[in-house]
Every structure is written in C-alpha cells, then in structure tokens.
PDB file of C-alpha atoms in Angstrom:
ATOM      1  CA  LEU A   1      -6.032  -2.282 -29.672  1.00 46.00           C
ATOM      2  CA  CYS A   2      -2.989  -2.618 -27.499  1.00 59.00           C
ATOM      3  CA  GLY A   3      -0.031  -0.303 -28.020  1.00 55.00           C
ATOM      4  CA  GLY A   4      -1.296   0.600 -31.475  1.00 51.00           C
ATOM      5  CA  ALA A   5      -1.531  -3.056 -32.539  1.00 47.00           C
ATOM      6  CA  GLN A   6      -4.288  -5.629 -32.304  1.00 51.00           C
ATOM      7  CA  ALA A   7      -4.395  -7.274 -28.858  1.00 55.00           C
ATOM      8  CA  GLN A   8      -3.086 -10.824 -28.847  1.00 65.00           C
ATOM      9  CA  GLY A   9      -6.035 -13.003 -27.909  1.00 78.00           C
ATOM     10  CA  PRO A  10      -9.263 -12.579 -26.026  1.00 85.00           C
ATOM     11  CA  LEU A  11      -9.625 -10.588 -22.848  1.00 91.00           C
ATOM     12  CA  VAL A  12      -9.702 -12.516 -19.583  1.00 93.00           C
ATOM     13  CA  ARG A  13     -10.941 -10.432 -16.668  1.00 95.00           C
ATOM     14  CA  TRP A  14     -10.934 -10.741 -12.875  1.00 96.00           C
ATOM     15  CA  GLN A  15     -12.638  -8.365 -10.447  1.00 96.00           C
ATOM     16  CA  GLY A  16     -12.547  -8.510  -6.668  1.00 95.00           C
ATOM     17  CA  GLN A  17     -10.937  -6.771  -3.745  1.00 93.00           C
ATOM     18  CA  ALA A  18      -7.265  -6.145  -3.002  1.00 90.00           C
ATOM     19  CA  MET A  19      -5.518  -3.823  -0.564  1.00 85.00           C
ATOM     20  CA  GLY A  20      -8.897  -2.697   0.763  1.00 84.00           C
ATOM     21  CA  ALA A  21     -10.111  -1.468  -2.621  1.00 88.00           C
ATOM     22  CA  VAL A  22     -12.059  -2.712  -5.613  1.00 92.00           C
ATOM     23  CA  ALA A  23      -9.521  -4.311  -7.915  1.00 95.00           C
ATOM     24  CA  THR A  24      -9.486  -5.544 -11.503  1.00 95.00           C
ATOM     25  CA  LEU A  25      -7.059  -7.439 -13.655  1.00 95.00           C
ATOM     26  CA  GLN A  26      -7.508  -7.714 -17.427  1.00 95.00           C
ATOM     27  CA  ILE A  27      -5.176  -9.799 -19.577  1.00 94.00           C
ATOM     28  CA  HIS A  28      -5.152 -10.391 -23.317  1.00 90.00           C
ATOM     29  CA  HIS A  29      -3.896 -13.892 -24.062  1.00 90.00           C
ATOM     30  CA  HIS A  30      -4.480 -16.397 -26.861  1.00 90.00           C
ATOM     31  CA  ASP A  31      -4.835 -19.197 -24.278  1.00 92.00           C
ATOM     32  CA  ARG A  32      -7.659 -18.588 -21.801  1.00 92.00           C
ATOM     33  CA  ALA A  33      -6.321 -21.220 -19.360  1.00 94.00           C
ATOM     34  CA  ALA A  34      -2.864 -19.617 -19.399  1.00 94.00           C
ATOM     35  CA  ALA A  35      -4.427 -16.201 -18.771  1.00 94.00           C
ATOM     36  CA  GLN A  36      -6.395 -17.616 -15.848  1.00 95.00           C
ATOM     37  CA  ARG A  37      -3.163 -19.135 -14.457  1.00 96.00           C
ATOM     38  CA  LEU A  38      -1.498 -15.717 -14.685  1.00 96.00           C
ATOM     39  CA  ILE A  39      -4.415 -14.119 -12.875  1.00 96.00           C
ATOM     40  CA  GLU A  40      -4.115 -16.699 -10.085  1.00 97.00           C
ATOM     41  CA  LEU A  41      -0.353 -16.111  -9.935  1.00 97.00           C
ATOM     42  CA  SER A  42      -0.958 -12.352  -9.747  1.00 97.00           C
ATOM     43  CA  LEU A  43      -3.546 -12.731  -6.995  1.00 96.00           C
ATOM     44  CA  ALA A  44      -1.173 -14.927  -4.992  1.00 97.00           C
ATOM     45  CA  GLU A  45       1.391 -12.110  -5.231  1.00 97.00           C
ATOM     46  CA  VAL A  46      -1.200  -9.577  -4.095  1.00 96.00           C
ATOM     47  CA  ARG A  47      -2.116 -11.744  -1.093  1.00 96.00           C
ATOM     48  CA  ARG A  48       1.584 -12.112  -0.219  1.00 97.00           C
ATOM     49  CA  LEU A  49       2.083  -8.342  -0.358  1.00 97.00           C
ATOM     50  CA  GLU A  50      -1.072  -7.697   1.682  1.00 96.00           C
ATOM     51  CA  LEU A  51       0.554  -9.760   4.445  1.00 97.00           C
ATOM     52  CA  ILE A  52       3.264  -7.111   4.478  1.00 98.00           C
ATOM     53  CA  PHE A  53       1.483  -3.793   3.824  1.00 97.00           C
ATOM     54  CA  SER A  54      -2.047  -4.127   5.189  1.00 94.00           C
ATOM     55  CA  LEU A  55      -2.918  -1.582   7.849  1.00 92.00           C
ATOM     56  CA  TYR A  56      -5.865  -3.653   9.088  1.00 90.00           C
ATOM     57  CA  ARG A  57      -4.863  -7.327   8.835  1.00 93.00           C
ATOM     58  CA  GLU A  58      -3.621  -8.437  12.234  1.00 96.00           C
ATOM     59  CA  ASP A  59      -1.205 -10.878  10.576  1.00 97.00           C
ATOM     60  CA  SER A  60       0.548  -8.229   8.446  1.00 97.00           C
ATOM     61  CA  ALA A  61       4.065  -6.931   9.025  1.00 98.00           C
ATOM     62  CA  LEU A  62       2.791  -3.332   9.078  1.00 98.00           C
ATOM     63  CA  PHE A  63       0.186  -4.174  11.709  1.00 97.00           C
ATOM     64  CA  ALA A  64       2.895  -5.803  13.852  1.00 98.00           C
ATOM     65  CA  LEU A  65       5.158  -2.769  13.428  1.00 98.00           C
ATOM     66  CA  ASN A  66       2.375  -0.389  14.450  1.00 97.00           C
ATOM     67  CA  ARG A  67       1.441  -2.517  17.447  1.00 97.00           C
ATOM     68  CA  GLN A  68       5.016  -3.051  18.705  1.00 97.00           C
ATOM     69  CA  GLY A  69       6.714   0.162  17.567  1.00 97.00           C
ATOM     70  CA  MET A  70       9.563  -1.907  16.133  1.00 97.00           C
ATOM     71  CA  LEU A  71      10.007  -4.735  13.668  1.00 98.00           C
ATOM     72  CA  VAL A  72      13.129  -6.904  13.558  1.00 98.00           C
ATOM     73  CA  ALA A  73      14.125  -8.518  10.228  1.00 98.00           C
ATOM     74  CA  PRO A  74      11.399  -6.717   8.252  1.00 98.00           C
ATOM     75  CA  PRO A  75      10.377  -8.025   4.834  1.00 98.00           C
ATOM     76  CA  HIS A  76      12.615  -6.499   2.156  1.00 97.00           C
ATOM     77  CA  GLU A  77       9.530  -5.176   0.321  1.00 97.00           C
ATOM     78  CA  LEU A  78       8.599  -3.138   3.391  1.00 98.00           C
ATOM     79  CA  VAL A  79      12.080  -1.643   3.593  1.00 98.00           C
ATOM     80  CA  ALA A  80      12.001  -0.917  -0.151  1.00 97.00           C
ATOM     81  CA  LEU A  81       8.642   0.843   0.141  1.00 97.00           C
ATOM     82  CA  LEU A  82       9.789   2.848   3.162  1.00 98.00           C
ATOM     83  CA  THR A  83      12.836   3.883   1.140  1.00 98.00           C
ATOM     84  CA  GLU A  84      10.465   5.190  -1.539  1.00 96.00           C
ATOM     85  CA  CYS A  85       8.444   6.934   1.176  1.00 97.00           C
ATOM     86  CA  ARG A  86      11.598   8.622   2.421  1.00 97.00           C
ATOM     87  CA  ARG A  87      12.404   9.777  -1.112  1.00 97.00           C
ATOM     88  CA  TYR A  88       8.925  11.251  -1.628  1.00 96.00           C
ATOM     89  CA  SER A  89       8.983  12.788   1.832  1.00 96.00           C
ATOM     90  CA  GLU A  90      12.251  14.540   1.036  1.00 96.00           C
ATOM     91  CA  LEU A  91      11.031  15.638  -2.414  1.00 97.00           C
ATOM     92  CA  THR A  92       7.953  17.222  -0.831  1.00 97.00           C
ATOM     93  CA  ASP A  93       9.675  18.778   2.192  1.00 96.00           C
ATOM     94  CA  GLY A  94       7.883  16.312   4.459  1.00 94.00           C
ATOM     95  CA  ARG A  95       4.415  16.832   3.009  1.00 95.00           C
ATOM     96  CA  PHE A  96       4.281  13.164   2.023  1.00 96.00           C
ATOM     97  CA  ASP A  97       4.328  11.588   5.464  1.00 97.00           C
ATOM     98  CA  PRO A  98       3.145   8.033   6.138  1.00 97.00           C
ATOM     99  CA  THR A  99       3.102   8.689   9.896  1.00 96.00           C
ATOM    100  CA  VAL A 100      -0.124  10.735   9.620  1.00 95.00           C
ATOM    101  CA  GLN A 101      -2.233   7.811  10.823  1.00 93.00           C
ATOM    102  CA  ALA A 102      -2.497   9.392  14.299  1.00 93.00           C
ATOM    103  CA  LEU A 103      -4.102  12.486  12.748  1.00 95.00           C
ATOM    104  CA  TRP A 104      -6.409  10.424  10.554  1.00 93.00           C
ATOM    105  CA  ILE A 105      -7.628   8.456  13.589  1.00 94.00           C
ATOM    106  CA  LEU A 106      -8.096  11.642  15.627  1.00 96.00           C
ATOM    107  CA  TYR A 107     -10.239  13.288  12.937  1.00 97.00           C
ATOM    108  CA  ARG A 108     -12.156  10.075  12.153  1.00 96.00           C
ATOM    109  CA  ASP A 109     -13.006   9.529  15.808  1.00 96.00           C
ATOM    110  CA  HIS A 110     -13.909  13.177  16.330  1.00 97.00           C
ATOM    111  CA  PHE A 111     -16.237  13.536  13.345  1.00 97.00           C
ATOM    112  CA  SER A 112     -17.869  10.125  13.831  1.00 97.00           C
ATOM    113  CA  LYS A 113     -19.534  11.465  17.008  1.00 96.00           C
ATOM    114  CA  SER A 114     -23.024  12.867  16.557  1.00 95.00           C
ATOM    115  CA  ASP A 115     -22.179  15.910  18.680  1.00 95.00           C
ATOM    116  CA  ALA A 116     -18.786  16.624  17.058  1.00 95.00           C
ATOM    117  CA  ALA A 117     -17.587  20.205  17.182  1.00 95.00           C
ATOM    118  CA  PRO A 118     -17.535  21.441  13.584  1.00 95.00           C
ATOM    119  CA  GLN A 119     -14.138  23.159  14.021  1.00 96.00           C
ATOM    120  CA  GLY A 120     -12.506  19.761  14.672  1.00 96.00           C
ATOM    121  CA  PRO A 121     -10.712  18.128  17.577  1.00 97.00           C
ATOM    122  CA  PRO A 122      -9.572  20.199  20.549  1.00 96.00           C
ATOM    123  CA  PRO A 123      -6.129  21.814  20.228  1.00 96.00           C
ATOM    124  CA  THR A 124      -4.662  19.635  22.991  1.00 97.00           C
ATOM    125  CA  ALA A 125      -5.706  16.446  21.193  1.00 97.00           C
ATOM    126  CA  LEU A 126      -4.360  17.836  17.926  1.00 96.00           C
ATOM    127  CA  ARG A 127      -0.986  18.649  19.526  1.00 96.00           C
ATOM    128  CA  ALA A 128      -0.809  15.162  21.055  1.00 95.00           C
ATOM    129  CA  ALA A 129      -1.476  13.578  17.654  1.00 96.00           C
ATOM    130  CA  LEU A 130       1.062  15.844  15.936  1.00 95.00           C
ATOM    131  CA  ASP A 131       3.687  14.681  18.458  1.00 95.00           C
ATOM    132  CA  ARG A 132       3.287  11.219  16.921  1.00 95.00           C
ATOM    133  CA  VAL A 133       3.842  12.448  13.338  1.00 96.00           C
ATOM    134  CA  GLY A 134       7.175  12.810  11.584  1.00 95.00           C
ATOM    135  CA  PHE A 135       8.492  10.266   9.109  1.00 96.00           C
ATOM    136  CA  ASP A 136      11.949  11.820   9.341  1.00 94.00           C
ATOM    137  CA  LYS A 137      12.144  10.353  12.870  1.00 94.00           C
ATOM    138  CA  VAL A 138      11.455   6.745  11.773  1.00 97.00           C
ATOM    139  CA  VAL A 139      14.611   4.625  11.713  1.00 97.00           C
ATOM    140  CA  PHE A 140      14.779   1.732   9.275  1.00 98.00           C
ATOM    141  CA  ASN A 141      17.205  -0.533   7.450  1.00 98.00           C
ATOM    142  CA  ALA A 142      17.303  -4.158   6.343  1.00 97.00           C
ATOM    143  CA  ASP A 143      17.661  -5.299   9.969  1.00 98.00           C
ATOM    144  CA  ARG A 144      14.903  -3.371  11.702  1.00 98.00           C
ATOM    145  CA  ILE A 145      12.321  -0.604  11.652  1.00 98.00           C
ATOM    146  CA  ALA A 146      11.795   1.457  14.793  1.00 98.00           C
ATOM    147  CA  PHE A 147       9.630   4.363  15.892  1.00 97.00           C
ATOM    148  CA  PRO A 148      11.252   6.960  18.151  1.00 92.00           C
ATOM    149  CA  HIS A 149       8.398   6.900  20.691  1.00 88.00           C
ATOM    150  CA  GLY A 150       5.212   5.046  21.571  1.00 89.00           C
ATOM    151  CA  GLY A 151       1.941   5.712  19.834  1.00 91.00           C
ATOM    152  CA  MET A 152       3.524   6.374  16.449  1.00 95.00           C
ATOM    153  CA  THR A 153       2.071   4.425  13.499  1.00 95.00           C
ATOM    154  CA  LEU A 154       2.538   4.167   9.757  1.00 96.00           C
ATOM    155  CA  THR A 155      -0.066   4.056   7.034  1.00 95.00           C
ATOM    156  CA  LEU A 156       1.085   3.069   3.570  1.00 95.00           C
ATOM    157  CA  ASN A 157      -2.332   3.713   2.012  1.00 88.00           C
ATOM    158  CA  GLY A 158      -0.874   6.580  -0.030  1.00 87.00           C
ATOM    159  CA  ILE A 159       1.669   4.372  -1.788  1.00 94.00           C
ATOM    160  CA  ALA A 160       1.182   0.621  -1.216  1.00 95.00           C
ATOM    161  CA  GLN A 161      -1.621   0.117  -3.741  1.00 93.00           C
ATOM    162  CA  GLY A 162       0.558   1.598  -6.488  1.00 93.00           C
ATOM    163  CA  TYR A 163       3.515  -0.503  -5.359  1.00 95.00           C
ATOM    164  CA  VAL A 164       1.407  -3.682  -5.456  1.00 95.00           C
ATOM    165  CA  THR A 165       0.040  -2.724  -8.881  1.00 95.00           C
ATOM    166  CA  ASP A 166       3.628  -2.255 -10.145  1.00 95.00           C
ATOM    167  CA  CYS A 167       4.628  -5.658  -8.732  1.00 96.00           C
ATOM    168  CA  VAL A 168       1.751  -7.347 -10.579  1.00 96.00           C
ATOM    169  CA  VAL A 169       2.641  -5.538 -13.810  1.00 96.00           C
ATOM    170  CA  ASN A 170       6.274  -6.657 -13.464  1.00 96.00           C
ATOM    171  CA  LEU A 171       5.174 -10.246 -12.837  1.00 97.00           C
ATOM    172  CA  LEU A 172       2.987 -10.215 -15.955  1.00 96.00           C
ATOM    173  CA  ARG A 173       5.792  -8.745 -18.056  1.00 95.00           C
ATOM    174  CA  ARG A 174       8.164 -11.496 -16.878  1.00 96.00           C
ATOM    175  CA  GLU A 175       5.507 -13.975 -17.997  1.00 94.00           C
ATOM    176  CA  GLY A 176       5.409 -12.416 -21.476  1.00 92.00           C
ATOM    177  CA  ILE A 177       2.211 -10.382 -21.204  1.00 92.00           C
ATOM    178  CA  GLU A 178       2.282  -7.273 -23.370  1.00 87.00           C
ATOM    179  CA  CYS A 179      -1.339  -6.110 -23.043  1.00 87.00           C
ATOM    180  CA  SER A 180      -3.110  -5.839 -19.727  1.00 90.00           C
ATOM    181  CA  LEU A 181      -4.793  -3.475 -17.333  1.00 93.00           C
ATOM    182  CA  VAL A 182      -3.947  -3.862 -13.666  1.00 95.00           C
ATOM    183  CA  ASP A 183      -5.817  -2.013 -10.933  1.00 93.00           C
ATOM    184  CA  MET A 184      -5.024  -2.980  -7.344  1.00 92.00           C
ATOM    185  CA  GLY A 185      -6.280   0.342  -6.016  1.00 87.00           C
ATOM    186  CA  GLU A 186      -4.128   2.205  -8.563  1.00 90.00           C
ATOM    187  CA  SER A 187      -4.355   1.616 -12.314  1.00 92.00           C
ATOM    188  CA  ARG A 188      -1.594   0.761 -14.736  1.00 91.00           C
ATOM    189  CA  ALA A 189      -1.819  -0.377 -18.346  1.00 91.00           C
ATOM    190  CA  LEU A 190       0.618  -2.358 -20.430  1.00 85.00           C
TER     191      LEU A 190
END
C-alpha cells in the first residue's frame, strides 16, 4: 500500500552507496524501464550533489573550501544549505554547528592511538581546536564563502544527506512518482 491506496506498479529497487553511507531507492512504477530511468536520473543528481557537499572527495566544492578557507562563486546549493545551517544554528543557540570538524578530528586522532589517555585530548589541544569552531563567524553569500581564520573547516555530515534525500524526492515528484522510499543516508517516503 502507498498512501492508503494500492501502489501503482511493481517495486523497482536500487541499493548502493551515496554520501558515504549505504543508500537505497525504491520506486513503484507500472513501467520497469521508466522506473530504472528515474533511478539513473536520481543517481546522477546524487553524484552532482556529492561534488558539492562531500567532505572527502578532493574534487568537491566543500573540500576546496576547507583546503583554501574561501570559495569564490560557490554553487548555489552550497549557499542554500549553509543558509539552512545558519537557521538551525540560530534555533539551537549555536548547538548545531557545522564547524565542529576540528573537534571531531582532534578526538578521532587522539582515541585512535593505542596509548590514548582515557580522559581525552590535552586541554591545550582542545582549546586550539575550539578556536577553530564557530559557525557564526563564517561569512557567506552567493558570491563567496570565507572562514575568519586558517584551520577552520566545515562538515555538512549532519545535514547534507537529508538535503540530498529531499532533492531526490523532489526530482521524483516532478517526474510524477507518488510512491517511493528514498534513503541517501536519511530516509524519506512518498
């Protein structure tokens, strides 16, 4: 059943990896070839968005921003997602902060050592990492994104997978799909 009614056509399913996570796409469609075309169209959109938001792909806009500390003429999707980040940061009094990558790296590196102190990184290292955190300091608009000082980085892992999932859902809706399950690291059903 889909939305209380019988699903229109058989289920066509794809499973793979997207945005660094296990991903699935399930579409009900009366024409299997058309469903497969929509899956390919959706995956092309995911690949396009990964070239913007990926933290680890060296050819992504986010990777370039983190490496350079500034990005001129950023993709509009990146600006749109940072605008959402700013909104959530303000709603949570700064608790949602995509500049926490410096802290994540500090703790990852510390606890990956076999002789890691159980209380965590030394206070001096923690202070140095905290100096590179603060989304309220990031300047961005349609023309550029800039960090206030070196060593600052963004991670969009807390929001990009949901954004990409929403983009795929919107694409499928525009194509007339009424029943699907999209999971590009975050799940959403039509």
